[in-house]
PDB file of C-alpha atoms and ligand atoms in Angstrom:
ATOM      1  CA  UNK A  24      99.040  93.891  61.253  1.00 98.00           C
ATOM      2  CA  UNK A  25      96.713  94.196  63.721  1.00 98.00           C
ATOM      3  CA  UNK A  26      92.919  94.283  62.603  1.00 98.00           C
ATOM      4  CA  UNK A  27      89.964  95.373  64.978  1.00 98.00           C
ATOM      5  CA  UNK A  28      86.327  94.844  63.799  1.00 98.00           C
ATOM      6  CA  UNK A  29      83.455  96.611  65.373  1.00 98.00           C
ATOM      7  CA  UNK A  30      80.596  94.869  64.337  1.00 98.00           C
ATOM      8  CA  UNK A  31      76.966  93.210  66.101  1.00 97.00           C
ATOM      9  CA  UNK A  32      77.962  90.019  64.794  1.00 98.00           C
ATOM     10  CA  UNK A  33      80.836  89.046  65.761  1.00 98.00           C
ATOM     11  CA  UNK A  34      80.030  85.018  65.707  1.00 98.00           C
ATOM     12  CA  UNK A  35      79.764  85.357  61.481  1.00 98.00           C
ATOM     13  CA  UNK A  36      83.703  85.756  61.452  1.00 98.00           C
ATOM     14  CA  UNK A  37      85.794  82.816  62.918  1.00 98.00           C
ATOM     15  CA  UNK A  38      84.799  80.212  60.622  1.00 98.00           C
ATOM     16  CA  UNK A  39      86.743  82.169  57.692  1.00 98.00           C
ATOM     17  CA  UNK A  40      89.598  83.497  60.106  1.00 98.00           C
ATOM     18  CA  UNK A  41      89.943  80.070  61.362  1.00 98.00           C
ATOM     19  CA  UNK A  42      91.095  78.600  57.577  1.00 98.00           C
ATOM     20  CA  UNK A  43      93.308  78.835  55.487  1.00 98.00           C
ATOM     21  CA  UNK A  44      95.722  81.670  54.484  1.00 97.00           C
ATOM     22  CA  UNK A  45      94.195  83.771  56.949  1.00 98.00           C
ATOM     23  CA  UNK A  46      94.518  80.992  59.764  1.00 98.00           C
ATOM     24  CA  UNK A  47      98.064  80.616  58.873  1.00 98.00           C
ATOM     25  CA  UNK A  48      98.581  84.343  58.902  1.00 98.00           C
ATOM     26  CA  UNK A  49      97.426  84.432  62.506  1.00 98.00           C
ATOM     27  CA  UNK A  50      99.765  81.462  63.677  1.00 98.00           C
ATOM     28  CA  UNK A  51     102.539  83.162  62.213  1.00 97.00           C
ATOM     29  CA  UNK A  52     102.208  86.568  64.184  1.00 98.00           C
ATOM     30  CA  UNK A  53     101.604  88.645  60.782  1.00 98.00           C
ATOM     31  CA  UNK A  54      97.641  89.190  61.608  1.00 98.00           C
ATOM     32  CA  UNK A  55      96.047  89.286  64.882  1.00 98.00           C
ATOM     33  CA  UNK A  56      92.351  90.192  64.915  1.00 98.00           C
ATOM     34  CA  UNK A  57      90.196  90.956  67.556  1.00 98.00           C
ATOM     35  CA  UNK A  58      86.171  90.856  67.530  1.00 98.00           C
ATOM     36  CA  UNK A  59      84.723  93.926  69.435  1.00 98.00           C
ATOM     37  CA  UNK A  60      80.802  93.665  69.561  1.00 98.00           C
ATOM     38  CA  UNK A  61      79.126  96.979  69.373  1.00 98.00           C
ATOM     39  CA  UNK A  62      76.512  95.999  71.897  1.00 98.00           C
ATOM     40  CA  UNK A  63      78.874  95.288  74.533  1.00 98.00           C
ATOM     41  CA  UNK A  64      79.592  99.473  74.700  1.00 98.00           C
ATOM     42  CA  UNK A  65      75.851 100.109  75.049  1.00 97.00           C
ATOM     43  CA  UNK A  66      75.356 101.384  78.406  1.00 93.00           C
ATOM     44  CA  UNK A  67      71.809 101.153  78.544  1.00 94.00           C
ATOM     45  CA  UNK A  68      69.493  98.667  80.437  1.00 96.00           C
ATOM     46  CA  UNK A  69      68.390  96.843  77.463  1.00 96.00           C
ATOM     47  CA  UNK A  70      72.257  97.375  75.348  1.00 97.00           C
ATOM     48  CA  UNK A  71      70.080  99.144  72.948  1.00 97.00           C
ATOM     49  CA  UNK A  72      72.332  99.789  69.845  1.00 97.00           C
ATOM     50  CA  UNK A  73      69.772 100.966  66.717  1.00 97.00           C
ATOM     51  CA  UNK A  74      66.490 103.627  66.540  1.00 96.00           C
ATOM     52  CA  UNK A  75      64.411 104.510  63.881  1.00 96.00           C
ATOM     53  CA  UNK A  76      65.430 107.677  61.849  1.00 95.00           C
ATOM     54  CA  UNK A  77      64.632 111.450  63.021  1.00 97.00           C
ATOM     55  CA  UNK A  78      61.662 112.226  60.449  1.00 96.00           C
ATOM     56  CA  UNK A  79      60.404 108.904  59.430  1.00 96.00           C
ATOM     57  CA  UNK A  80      61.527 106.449  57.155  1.00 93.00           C
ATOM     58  CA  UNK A  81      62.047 102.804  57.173  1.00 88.00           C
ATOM     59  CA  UNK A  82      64.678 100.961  58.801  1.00 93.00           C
ATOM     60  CA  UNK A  83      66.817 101.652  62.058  1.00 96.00           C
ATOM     61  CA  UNK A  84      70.247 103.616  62.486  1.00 97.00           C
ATOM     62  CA  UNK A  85      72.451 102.240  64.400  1.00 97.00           C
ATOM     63  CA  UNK A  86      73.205 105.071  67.005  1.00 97.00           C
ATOM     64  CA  UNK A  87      76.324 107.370  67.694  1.00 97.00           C
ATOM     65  CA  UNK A  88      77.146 106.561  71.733  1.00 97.00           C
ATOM     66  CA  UNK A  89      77.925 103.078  71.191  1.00 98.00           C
ATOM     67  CA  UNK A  90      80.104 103.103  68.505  1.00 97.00           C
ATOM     68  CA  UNK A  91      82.432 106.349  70.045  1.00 96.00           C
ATOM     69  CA  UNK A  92      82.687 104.528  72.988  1.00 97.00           C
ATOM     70  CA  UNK A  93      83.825 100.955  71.215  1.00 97.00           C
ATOM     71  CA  UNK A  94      86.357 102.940  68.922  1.00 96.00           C
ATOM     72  CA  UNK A  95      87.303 105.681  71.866  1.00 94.00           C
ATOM     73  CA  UNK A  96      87.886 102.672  74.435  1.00 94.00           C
ATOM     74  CA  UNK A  97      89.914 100.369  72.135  1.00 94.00           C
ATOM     75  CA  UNK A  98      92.237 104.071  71.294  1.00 92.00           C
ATOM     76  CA  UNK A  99      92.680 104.244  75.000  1.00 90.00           C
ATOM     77  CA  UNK A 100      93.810 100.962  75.737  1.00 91.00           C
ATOM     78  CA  UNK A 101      96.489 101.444  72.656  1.00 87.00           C
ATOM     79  CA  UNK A 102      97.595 104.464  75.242  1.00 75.00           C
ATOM     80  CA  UNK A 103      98.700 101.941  77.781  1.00 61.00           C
ATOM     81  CA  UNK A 104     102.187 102.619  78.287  1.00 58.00           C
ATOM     82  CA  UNK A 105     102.771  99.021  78.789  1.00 54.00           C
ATOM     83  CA  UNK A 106     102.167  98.980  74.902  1.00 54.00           C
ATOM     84  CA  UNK A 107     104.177 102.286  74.179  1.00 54.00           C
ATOM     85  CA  UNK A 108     105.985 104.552  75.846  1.00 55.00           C
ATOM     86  CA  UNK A 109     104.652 107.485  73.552  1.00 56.00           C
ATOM     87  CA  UNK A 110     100.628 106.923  73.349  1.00 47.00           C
ATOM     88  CA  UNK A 111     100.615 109.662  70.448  1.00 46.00           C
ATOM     89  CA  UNK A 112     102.565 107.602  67.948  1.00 44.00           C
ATOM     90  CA  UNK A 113     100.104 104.455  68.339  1.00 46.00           C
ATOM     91  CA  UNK A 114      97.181 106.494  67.723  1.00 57.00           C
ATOM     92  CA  UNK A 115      97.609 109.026  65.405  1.00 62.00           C
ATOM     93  CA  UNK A 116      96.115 108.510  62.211  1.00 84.00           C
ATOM     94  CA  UNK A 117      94.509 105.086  63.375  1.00 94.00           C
ATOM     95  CA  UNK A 118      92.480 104.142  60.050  1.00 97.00           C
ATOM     96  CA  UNK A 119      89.033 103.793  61.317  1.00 97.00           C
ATOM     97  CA  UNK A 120      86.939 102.443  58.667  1.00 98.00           C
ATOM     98  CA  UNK A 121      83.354 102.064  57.530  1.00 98.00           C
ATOM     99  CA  UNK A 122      82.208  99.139  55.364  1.00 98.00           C
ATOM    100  CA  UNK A 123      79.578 100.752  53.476  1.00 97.00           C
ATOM    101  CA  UNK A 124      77.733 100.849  49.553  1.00 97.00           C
ATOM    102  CA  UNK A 125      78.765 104.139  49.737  1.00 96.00           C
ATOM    103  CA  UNK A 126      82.388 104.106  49.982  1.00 97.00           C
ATOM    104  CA  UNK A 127      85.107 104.734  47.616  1.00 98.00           C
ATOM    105  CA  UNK A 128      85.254 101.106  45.589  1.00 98.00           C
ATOM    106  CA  UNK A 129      87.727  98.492  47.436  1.00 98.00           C
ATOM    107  CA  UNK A 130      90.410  97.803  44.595  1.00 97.00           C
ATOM    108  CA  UNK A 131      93.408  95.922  44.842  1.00 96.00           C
ATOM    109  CA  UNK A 132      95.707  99.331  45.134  1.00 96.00           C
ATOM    110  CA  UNK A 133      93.452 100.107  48.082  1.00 98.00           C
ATOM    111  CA  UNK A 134      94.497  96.897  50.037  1.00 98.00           C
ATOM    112  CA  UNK A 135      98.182  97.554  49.105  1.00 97.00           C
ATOM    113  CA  UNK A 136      97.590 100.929  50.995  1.00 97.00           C
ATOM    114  CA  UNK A 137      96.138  99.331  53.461  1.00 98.00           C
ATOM    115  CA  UNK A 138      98.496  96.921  53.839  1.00 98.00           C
ATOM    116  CA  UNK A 139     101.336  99.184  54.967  1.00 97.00           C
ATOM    117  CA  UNK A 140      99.240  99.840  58.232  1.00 97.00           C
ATOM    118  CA  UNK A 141     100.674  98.385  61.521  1.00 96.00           C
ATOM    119  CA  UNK A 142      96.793  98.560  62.703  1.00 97.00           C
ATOM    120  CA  UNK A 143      93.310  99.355  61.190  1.00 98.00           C
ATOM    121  CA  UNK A 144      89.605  99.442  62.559  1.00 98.00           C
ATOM    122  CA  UNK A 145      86.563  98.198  60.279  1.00 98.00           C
ATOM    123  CA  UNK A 146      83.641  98.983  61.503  1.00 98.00           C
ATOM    124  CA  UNK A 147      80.398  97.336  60.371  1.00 98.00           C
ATOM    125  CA  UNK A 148      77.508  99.165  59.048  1.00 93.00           C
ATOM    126  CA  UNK A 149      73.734  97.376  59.392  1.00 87.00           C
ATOM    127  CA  UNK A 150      70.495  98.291  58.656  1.00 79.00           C
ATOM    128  CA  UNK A 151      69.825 101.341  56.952  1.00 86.00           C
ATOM    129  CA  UNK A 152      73.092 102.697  58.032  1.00 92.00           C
ATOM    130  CA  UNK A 153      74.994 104.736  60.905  1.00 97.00           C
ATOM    131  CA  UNK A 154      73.835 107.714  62.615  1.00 98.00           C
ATOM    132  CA  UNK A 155      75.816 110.332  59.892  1.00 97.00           C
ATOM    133  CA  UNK A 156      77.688 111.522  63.356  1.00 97.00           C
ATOM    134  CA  UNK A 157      80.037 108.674  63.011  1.00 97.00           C
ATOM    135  CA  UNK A 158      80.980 109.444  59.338  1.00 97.00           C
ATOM    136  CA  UNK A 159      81.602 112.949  60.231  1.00 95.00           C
ATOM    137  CA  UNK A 160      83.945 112.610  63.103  1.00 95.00           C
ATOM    138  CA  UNK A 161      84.762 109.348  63.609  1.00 96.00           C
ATOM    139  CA  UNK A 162      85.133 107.510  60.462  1.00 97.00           C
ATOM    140  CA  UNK A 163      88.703 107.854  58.431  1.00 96.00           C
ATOM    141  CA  UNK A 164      87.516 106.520  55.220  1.00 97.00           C
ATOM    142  CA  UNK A 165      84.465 104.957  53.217  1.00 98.00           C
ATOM    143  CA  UNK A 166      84.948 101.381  51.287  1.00 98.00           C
ATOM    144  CA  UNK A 167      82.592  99.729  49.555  1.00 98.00           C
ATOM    145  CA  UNK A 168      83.179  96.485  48.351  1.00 98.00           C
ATOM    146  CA  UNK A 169      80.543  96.645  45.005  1.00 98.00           C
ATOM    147  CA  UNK A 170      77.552  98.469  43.551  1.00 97.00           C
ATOM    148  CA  UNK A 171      75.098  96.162  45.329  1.00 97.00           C
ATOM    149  CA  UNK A 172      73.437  96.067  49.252  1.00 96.00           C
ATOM    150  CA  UNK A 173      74.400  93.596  51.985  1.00 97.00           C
ATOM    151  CA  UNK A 174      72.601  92.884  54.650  1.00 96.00           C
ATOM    152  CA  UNK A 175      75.720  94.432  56.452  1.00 97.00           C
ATOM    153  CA  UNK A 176      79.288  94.985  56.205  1.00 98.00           C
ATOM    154  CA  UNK A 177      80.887  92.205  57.997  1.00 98.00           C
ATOM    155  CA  UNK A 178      81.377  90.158  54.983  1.00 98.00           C
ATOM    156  CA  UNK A 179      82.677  93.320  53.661  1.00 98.00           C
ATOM    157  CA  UNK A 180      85.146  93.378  56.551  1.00 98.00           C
ATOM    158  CA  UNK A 181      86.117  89.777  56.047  1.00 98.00           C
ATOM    159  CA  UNK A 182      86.883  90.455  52.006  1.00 98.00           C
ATOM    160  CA  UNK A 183      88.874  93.580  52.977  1.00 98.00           C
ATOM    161  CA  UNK A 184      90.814  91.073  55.601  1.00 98.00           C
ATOM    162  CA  UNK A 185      91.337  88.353  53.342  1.00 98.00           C
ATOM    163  CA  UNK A 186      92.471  90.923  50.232  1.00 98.00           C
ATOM    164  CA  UNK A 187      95.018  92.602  52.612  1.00 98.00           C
ATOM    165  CA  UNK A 188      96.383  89.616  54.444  1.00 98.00           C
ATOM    166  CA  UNK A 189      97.264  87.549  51.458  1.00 97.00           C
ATOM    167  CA  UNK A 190      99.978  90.755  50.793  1.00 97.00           C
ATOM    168  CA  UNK A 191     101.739  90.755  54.490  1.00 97.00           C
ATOM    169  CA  UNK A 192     105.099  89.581  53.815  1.00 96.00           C
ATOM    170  CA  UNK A 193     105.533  85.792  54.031  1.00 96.00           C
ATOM    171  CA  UNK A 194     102.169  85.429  54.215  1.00 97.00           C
ATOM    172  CA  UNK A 195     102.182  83.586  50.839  1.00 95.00           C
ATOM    173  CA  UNK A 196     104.754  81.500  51.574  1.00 84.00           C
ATOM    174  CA  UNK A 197     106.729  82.129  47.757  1.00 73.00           C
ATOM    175  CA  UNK A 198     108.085  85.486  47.730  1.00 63.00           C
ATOM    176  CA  UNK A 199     106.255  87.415  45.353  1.00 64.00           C
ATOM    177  CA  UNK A 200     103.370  84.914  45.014  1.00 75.00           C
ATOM    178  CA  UNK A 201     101.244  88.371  45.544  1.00 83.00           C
ATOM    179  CA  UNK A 202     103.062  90.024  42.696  1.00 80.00           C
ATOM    180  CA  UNK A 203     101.998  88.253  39.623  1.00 78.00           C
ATOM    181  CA  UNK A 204      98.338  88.226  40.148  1.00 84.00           C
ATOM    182  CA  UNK A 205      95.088  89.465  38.386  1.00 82.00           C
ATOM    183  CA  UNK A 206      95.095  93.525  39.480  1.00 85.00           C
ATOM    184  CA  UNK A 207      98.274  93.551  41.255  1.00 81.00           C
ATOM    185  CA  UNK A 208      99.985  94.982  38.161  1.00 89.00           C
ATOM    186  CA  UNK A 209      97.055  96.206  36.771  1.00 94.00           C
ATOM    187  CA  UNK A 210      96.246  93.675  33.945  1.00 97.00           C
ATOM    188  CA  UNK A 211      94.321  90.361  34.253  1.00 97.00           C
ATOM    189  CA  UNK A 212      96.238  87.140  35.148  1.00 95.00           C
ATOM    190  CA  UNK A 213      96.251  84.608  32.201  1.00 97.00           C
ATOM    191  CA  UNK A 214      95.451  80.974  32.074  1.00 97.00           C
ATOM    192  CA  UNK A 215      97.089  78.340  34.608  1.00 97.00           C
ATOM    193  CA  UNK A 216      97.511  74.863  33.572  1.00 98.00           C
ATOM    194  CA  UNK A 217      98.766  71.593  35.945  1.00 98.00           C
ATOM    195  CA  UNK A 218      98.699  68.144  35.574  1.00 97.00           C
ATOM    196  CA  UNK A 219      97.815  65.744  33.817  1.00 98.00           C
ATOM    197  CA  UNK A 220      99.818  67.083  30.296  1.00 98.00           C
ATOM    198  CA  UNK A 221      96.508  66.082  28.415  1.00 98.00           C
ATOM    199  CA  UNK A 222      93.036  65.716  30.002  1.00 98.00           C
ATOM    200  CA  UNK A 223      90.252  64.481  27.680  1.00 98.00           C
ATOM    201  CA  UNK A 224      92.559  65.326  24.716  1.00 98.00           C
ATOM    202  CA  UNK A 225      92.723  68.537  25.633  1.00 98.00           C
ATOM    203  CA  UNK A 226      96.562  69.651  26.002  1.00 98.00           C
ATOM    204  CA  UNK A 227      98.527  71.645  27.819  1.00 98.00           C
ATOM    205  CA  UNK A 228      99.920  74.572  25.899  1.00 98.00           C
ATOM    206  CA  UNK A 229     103.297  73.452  24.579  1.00 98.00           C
ATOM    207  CA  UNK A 230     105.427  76.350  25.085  1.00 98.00           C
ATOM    208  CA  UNK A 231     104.619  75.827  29.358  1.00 98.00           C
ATOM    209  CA  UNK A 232     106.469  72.168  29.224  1.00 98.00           C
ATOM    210  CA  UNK A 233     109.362  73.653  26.734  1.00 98.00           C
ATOM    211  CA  UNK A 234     111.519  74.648  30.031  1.00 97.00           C
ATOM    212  CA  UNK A 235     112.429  77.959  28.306  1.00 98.00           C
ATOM    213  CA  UNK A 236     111.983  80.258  30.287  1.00 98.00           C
ATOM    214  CA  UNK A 237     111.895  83.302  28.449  1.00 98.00           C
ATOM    215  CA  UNK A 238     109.733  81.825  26.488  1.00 98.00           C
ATOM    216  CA  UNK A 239     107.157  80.969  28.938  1.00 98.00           C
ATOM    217  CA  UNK A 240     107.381  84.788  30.444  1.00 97.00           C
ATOM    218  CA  UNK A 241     106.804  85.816  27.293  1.00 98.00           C
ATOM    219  CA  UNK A 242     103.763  83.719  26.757  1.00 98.00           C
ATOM    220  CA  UNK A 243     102.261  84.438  29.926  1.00 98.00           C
ATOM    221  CA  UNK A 244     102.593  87.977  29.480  1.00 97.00           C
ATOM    222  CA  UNK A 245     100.599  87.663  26.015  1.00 98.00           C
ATOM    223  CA  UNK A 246      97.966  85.520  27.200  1.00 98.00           C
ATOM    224  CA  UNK A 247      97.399  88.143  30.418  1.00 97.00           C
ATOM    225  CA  UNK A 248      97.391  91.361  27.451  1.00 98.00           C
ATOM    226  CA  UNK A 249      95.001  89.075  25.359  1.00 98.00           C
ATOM    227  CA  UNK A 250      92.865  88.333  28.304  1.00 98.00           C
ATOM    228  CA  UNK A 251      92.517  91.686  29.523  1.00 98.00           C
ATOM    229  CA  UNK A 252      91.836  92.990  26.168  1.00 97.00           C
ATOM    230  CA  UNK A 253      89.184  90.516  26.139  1.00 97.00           C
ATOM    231  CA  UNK A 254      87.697  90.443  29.622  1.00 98.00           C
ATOM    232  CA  UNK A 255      88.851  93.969  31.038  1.00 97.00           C
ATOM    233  CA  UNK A 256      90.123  96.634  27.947  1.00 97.00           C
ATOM    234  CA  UNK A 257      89.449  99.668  30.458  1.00 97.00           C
ATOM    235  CA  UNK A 258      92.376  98.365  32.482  1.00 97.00           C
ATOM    236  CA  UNK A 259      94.548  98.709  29.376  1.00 97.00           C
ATOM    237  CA  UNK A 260      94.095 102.582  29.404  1.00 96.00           C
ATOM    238  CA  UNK A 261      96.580 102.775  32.856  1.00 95.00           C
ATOM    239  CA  UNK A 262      98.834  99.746  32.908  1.00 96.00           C
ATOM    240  CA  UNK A 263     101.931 100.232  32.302  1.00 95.00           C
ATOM    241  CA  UNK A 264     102.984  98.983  29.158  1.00 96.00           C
ATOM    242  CA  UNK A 265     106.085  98.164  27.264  1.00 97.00           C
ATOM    243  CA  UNK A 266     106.857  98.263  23.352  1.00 98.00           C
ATOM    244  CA  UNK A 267     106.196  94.714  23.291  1.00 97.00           C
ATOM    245  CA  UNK A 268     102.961  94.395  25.024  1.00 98.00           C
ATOM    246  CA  UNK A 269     101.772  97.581  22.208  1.00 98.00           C
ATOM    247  CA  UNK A 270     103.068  95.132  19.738  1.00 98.00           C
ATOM    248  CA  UNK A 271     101.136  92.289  20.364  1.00 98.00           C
ATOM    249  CA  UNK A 272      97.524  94.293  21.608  1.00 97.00           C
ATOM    250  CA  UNK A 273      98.040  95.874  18.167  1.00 97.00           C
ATOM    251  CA  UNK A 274      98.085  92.456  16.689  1.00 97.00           C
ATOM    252  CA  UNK A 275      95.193  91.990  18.708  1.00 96.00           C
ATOM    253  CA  UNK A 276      93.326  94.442  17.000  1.00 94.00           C
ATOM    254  CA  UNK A 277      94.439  93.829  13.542  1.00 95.00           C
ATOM    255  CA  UNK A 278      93.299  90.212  13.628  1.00 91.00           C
ATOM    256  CA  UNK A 279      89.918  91.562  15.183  1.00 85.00           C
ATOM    257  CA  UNK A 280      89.772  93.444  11.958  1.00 81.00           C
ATOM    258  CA  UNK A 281      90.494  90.472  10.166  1.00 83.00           C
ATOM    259  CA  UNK A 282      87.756  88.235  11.167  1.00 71.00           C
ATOM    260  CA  UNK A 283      85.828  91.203  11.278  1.00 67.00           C
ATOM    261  CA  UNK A 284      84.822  90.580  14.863  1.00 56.00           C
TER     262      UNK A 284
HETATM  263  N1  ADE B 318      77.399  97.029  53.495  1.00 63.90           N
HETATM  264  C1  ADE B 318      76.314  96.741  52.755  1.00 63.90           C
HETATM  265  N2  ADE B 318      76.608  96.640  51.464  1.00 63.90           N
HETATM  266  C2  ADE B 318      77.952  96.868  51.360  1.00 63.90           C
HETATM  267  C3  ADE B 318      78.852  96.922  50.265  1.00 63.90           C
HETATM  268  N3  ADE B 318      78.474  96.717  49.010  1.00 63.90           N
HETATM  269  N4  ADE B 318      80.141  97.193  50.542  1.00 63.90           N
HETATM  270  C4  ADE B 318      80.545  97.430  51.803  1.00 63.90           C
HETATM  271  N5  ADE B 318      79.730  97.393  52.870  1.00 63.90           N
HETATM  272  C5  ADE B 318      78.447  97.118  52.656  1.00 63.90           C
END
């Protein structure tokens, strides 16, 4: 996967690229990323790249010419037929995306979707936002990572990076690490547990040092039901459940009942 970020800042991002999963990711040829600062395509004197709002207002909006050009040149060098002998195929349908509070909430079926991309472009909102130009005709798709206002979207950028990296295959190093946790199949993960066997005379559950294994599937896949229905019971309404799980959340409820909870 190749990730290019448009942003004015690119200095915030290597210290979190340079760790870690994601640092791993890189050395291994599943994630490349490249920094592209916006001010660099400003072709004015003073690299001017914001201007306060037609009609008044607070704030500045970060202007139109700029970012075309950053997103246009980086489409033309995917053209060079040293990359591909058919330009067309690299560029068509290039996912161009804003990080902004007003797009479509990141979840973790988003980053699966985004995962399947060979290539994507995140580009960073500041301020009070982009000239509405660049949502019309530039911009692919909207994501915002919560209800609440950054200062911009590059840490935005880097959650979307991390949340779709930690899918690429291999990246994980177990196969199907990915697979079993909180959202991916859309419950909560329950509790983990390593050693010491008893810390402060509080135990490890016994059924996780029996060695039976359908046992401890079993278990897990209660305590993740019970959790949700705790933490998260609108998730219960769309995972996919079988006659067991039913079983036990009805248990659930009945001892709720009971306790009168
Ligand atoms: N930029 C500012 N706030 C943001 C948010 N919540 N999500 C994505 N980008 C943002």
């Amino acid at each position: 996967m190749h990730i290019h970020i448009l942003t004015l800042f690119p200095g915030m991002f290597p210290a979190y690229l340079n760790e870690s999963i994601l640092k791993k990711a890189q050395e291994m040829g599943q994630l490349t990323v490249h920094l592209h600062n916006i001010r660099d395509y400003a072709t004015d004197r003073h690299h001017v790249t914001d201007e306060p709002p037609f009609g008044g207002g607070g704030g500045m909006v970060l202007k139109p010419e700029p970012i075309f050009t950053a997103v246009e040149s980086l489409i033309s060098s995917l053209q060079s037929p040293l990359e591909s002998g058919d330009w067309r195929l690299e560029t068509a349908g290039l996912p161009v995306i804003l990080l902004t509070p007003q797009g479509r909430p990141f979840t973790q079926s988003i980053a699966q979707e985004l995962a399947q991309q060979e290539r994507l472009v995140l580009l960073c909102g500041r301020y009070e936002g982009v000239d509405e130009r660049v949502r019309q005709h530039l911009v692919t798709d909207e994501i915002s990572i919560g209800d609440y206002v950054l200062t911009g979207g590059e840490l935005a950028a880097l959650v979307v990076v991390d949340a779709v990296t930690r899918l690429l295959p291999g990246v994980l190093g177990a196969e199907g690490a990915a697979e079993t946790d909180s959202h991916a199949n859309g419950l909560l993960e329950g509790p983990h547990y390593t050693k010491p066997a008893d810390f402060r005379g509080w135990s490890v559950p016994e059924v996780l040092r029996s060695g039976h294994a359908a046992r401890i599937a079993r278990w897990r896949r209660e305590e993740s039901l019970r959790r949700t229905w705790q933490r998260r019971p609108d998730m219960l309404l769309t995972a996919v459940l079988t006659e067991a799980d039913r079983w036990f959340l009805g248990r659930l409820a009945e001892e709720r009942l009971e306790i009168g909870d």
